[in-house]
Amino acid sequence: RDVKKDKRPMHFSDTIVVDGSSMELIVAQPDGEGPFPGLLIGMHNPAHASLAADEFTIATAERFTTEGYVSVTPNPYHRWPADEPIAEKREKLDDRQIVTDLTAGLSHLSAMKNVDSARLGIAGHCFGGMLSWLGAVHNPTLKACAMFWGGGINAGRPEGSQPPIELADRMP
């Protein structure tokens, strides 16, 4: 398939099991055998019900794919029903679970045959920016972090936990 011709890189939905729960992933990859650098993408909150229906998340993944990256976008809201209101899900979020989800997504990405596991990064904006920050401070295999506005980076989840911004000294 000629990505430059149709401007629509390949992406698909996948699932992995994390803590006994199926976690949705969006996987996007360029044509070819690779190895390509890998990118974990932090989703944004409007995608909480389903990444597959979120045009922004898919467009972001595809934009990186056109630059030659394989990307995986995990959904850390997999522990709750899709139709549960986002406000209720946010109340229940726990940074430790988010790190577990990001680590599982990173493991999935690293294991892909077309990914160069020595060239891995993470990126996100708003809620995804906070996710990318958490991923970077907890996963030393990540070589780069691009955070485009880290929504919620000044508050730990659950309330009273250490805010992610205070973990800056862990960033490699």
Coordinates of C-alpha atoms in Angstrom, one line a residue:
R1 CA 0.0 0.0 0.0
D2 CA 1.3 3.4 -0.9
V3 CA 1.0 5.6 2.2
K4 CA 2.0 8.7 0.4
K5 CA -0.6 8.2 -2.2
D6 CA -3.6 7.5 0.0
K7 CA -2.4 9.4 3.1
R8 CA -4.0 6.9 5.4
P9 CA -1.5 4.7 7.2
M10 CA -2.6 1.4 8.6
H11 CA -4.0 1.3 12.1
F12 CA -6.0 -1.2 14.0
S13 CA -7.5 -1.9 17.4
D14 CA -6.0 -4.6 19.6
T15 CA -6.4 -5.7 23.2
I16 CA -4.0 -7.0 25.8
V17 CA -4.9 -8.2 29.3
V18 CA -3.7 -6.0 32.2
D19 CA -4.6 -6.9 35.8
G20 CA -7.2 -9.3 34.6
S21 CA -9.0 -6.7 32.4
S22 CA -8.9 -6.3 28.6
M23 CA -7.2 -3.1 27.7
E24 CA -7.8 -1.6 24.3
L25 CA -4.9 -0.4 22.2
I26 CA -4.6 1.5 18.9
V27 CA -1.7 0.2 16.9
A28 CA -0.4 2.2 13.9
Q29 CA 2.5 1.2 11.8
P30 CA 4.1 2.2 8.5
D31 CA 4.3 -0.2 5.6
G32 CA 7.6 -2.2 5.4
E33 CA 9.5 -4.6 7.6
G34 CA 11.3 -2.1 9.7
P35 CA 12.8 -2.1 12.2
F36 CA 11.1 1.3 13.0
P37 CA 11.4 3.4 16.1
G38 CA 8.5 2.8 18.5
L39 CA 6.3 5.4 20.2
L40 CA 3.9 5.0 23.1
I41 CA 1.1 7.6 22.7
G42 CA -0.8 8.9 25.8
M43 CA -4.5 9.2 24.9
H44 CA -6.6 12.2 25.7
N45 CA -9.7 12.0 28.0
P46 CA -12.4 12.3 25.4
A47 CA -11.4 8.8 24.2
H48 CA -12.2 7.2 27.5
A49 CA -15.1 5.1 26.1
S50 CA -13.2 3.8 23.0
L51 CA -10.0 4.7 21.4
A52 CA -11.2 3.2 18.1
A53 CA -13.9 5.9 17.9
D54 CA -11.6 8.7 18.7
E55 CA -10.6 10.5 15.5
F56 CA -8.0 12.7 17.3
T57 CA -6.1 9.7 18.8
I58 CA -6.1 7.9 15.5
A59 CA -5.0 11.0 13.6
T60 CA -2.2 11.5 16.1
A61 CA -1.0 7.9 15.7
E62 CA -1.2 8.1 11.9
R63 CA 0.7 11.4 11.9
F64 CA 3.6 9.7 13.7
T65 CA 3.3 6.7 11.4
T66 CA 3.8 8.9 8.3
E67 CA 7.1 9.9 9.9
G68 CA 8.2 6.2 10.2
Y69 CA 7.1 5.3 13.7
V70 CA 5.2 2.3 15.0
S71 CA 2.9 3.5 17.7
V72 CA 0.8 1.9 20.4
T73 CA -1.9 3.9 22.3
P74 CA -3.2 2.2 25.5
N75 CA -6.5 3.1 27.1
P76 CA -6.0 3.3 30.9
Y77 CA -9.8 3.5 31.5
H78 CA -10.2 -0.2 30.7
R79 CA -11.0 -1.1 34.3
W80 CA -14.5 0.6 34.1
P81 CA -17.5 0.2 31.8
A82 CA -17.2 2.3 28.6
D83 CA -20.5 4.1 29.4
E84 CA -19.5 5.1 32.9
P85 CA -19.2 8.9 33.0
I86 CA -15.7 10.3 32.6
A87 CA -15.9 12.3 35.9
E88 CA -16.5 9.0 37.8
K89 CA -13.6 7.3 36.0
R90 CA -11.3 10.2 36.8
E91 CA -12.2 9.9 40.5
K92 CA -11.0 6.3 40.5
L93 CA -7.8 6.7 38.5
D94 CA -4.7 5.6 40.3
D95 CA -1.2 6.6 39.0
R96 CA 0.1 3.1 39.9
Q97 CA -2.5 1.5 37.6
I98 CA -1.7 4.0 34.9
V99 CA 2.0 3.1 35.1
T100 CA 1.1 -0.6 34.9
D101 CA -1.0 0.1 31.8
L102 CA 1.7 2.1 30.1
T103 CA 4.3 -0.5 31.0
A104 CA 2.1 -3.2 29.4
G105 CA 1.6 -1.1 26.3
L106 CA 5.4 -0.5 26.1
S107 CA 6.0 -4.2 26.4
H108 CA 3.5 -4.9 23.6
L109 CA 5.2 -2.3 21.4
S110 CA 8.8 -3.5 22.2
A111 CA 7.8 -7.1 21.3
M112 CA 6.5 -6.2 17.8
K113 CA 8.8 -7.6 15.1
N114 CA 8.9 -4.4 13.2
V115 CA 10.0 -2.2 16.1
D116 CA 13.5 -1.4 17.1
S117 CA 13.2 -1.8 20.9
A118 CA 16.4 0.3 21.4
R119 CA 14.5 3.4 19.9
L120 CA 11.4 3.9 22.0
G121 CA 9.7 7.1 23.1
I122 CA 6.5 8.4 24.5
A123 CA 4.3 11.5 23.6
G124 CA 1.0 13.0 24.5
H125 CA -1.0 16.2 25.1
C126 CA -3.3 17.3 28.0
F127 CA -4.2 14.1 29.8
G128 CA -1.9 12.2 27.4
G129 CA 0.9 14.6 28.3
M130 CA 0.5 13.6 32.0
L131 CA 0.5 10.0 30.8
S132 CA 3.7 10.5 28.8
W133 CA 5.4 12.1 31.8
L134 CA 4.4 9.2 34.1
G135 CA 5.6 6.7 31.5
A136 CA 8.9 8.5 31.1
V137 CA 9.7 8.7 34.8
H138 CA 8.9 5.1 35.4
N139 CA 10.3 3.4 32.3
P140 CA 14.0 3.9 31.8
T141 CA 13.9 2.1 28.4
L142 CA 12.1 5.2 26.9
K143 CA 14.7 7.4 25.2
A144 CA 12.5 10.4 24.6
C145 CA 9.4 12.1 26.0
A146 CA 7.3 14.8 24.3
M147 CA 4.7 16.3 26.6
F148 CA 2.4 18.8 25.0
W149 CA 0.8 20.4 28.0
G150 CA 0.5 17.9 30.9
G151 CA -3.0 18.2 32.2
G152 CA -3.2 16.9 35.7
I153 CA 0.6 16.7 36.2
N154 CA 0.4 18.7 39.4
A155 CA -1.9 16.3 41.2
G156 CA -1.4 12.7 42.1
R157 CA -4.1 10.1 41.7
P158 CA -5.6 9.1 44.1
E159 CA -5.8 12.4 45.9
G160 CA -2.9 12.8 48.3
S161 CA -0.5 10.8 46.1
Q162 CA 2.8 12.3 45.0
P163 CA 2.1 14.6 42.0
P164 CA 3.9 13.4 38.8
I165 CA 5.7 16.7 38.4
E166 CA 7.6 15.9 41.6
L167 CA 9.1 12.8 40.0
A168 CA 11.2 14.9 37.5
D169 CA 14.4 13.7 39.1
R170 CA 13.6 10.1 37.8
M171 CA 13.7 11.2 34.2
P172 CA 16.7 9.7 32.5

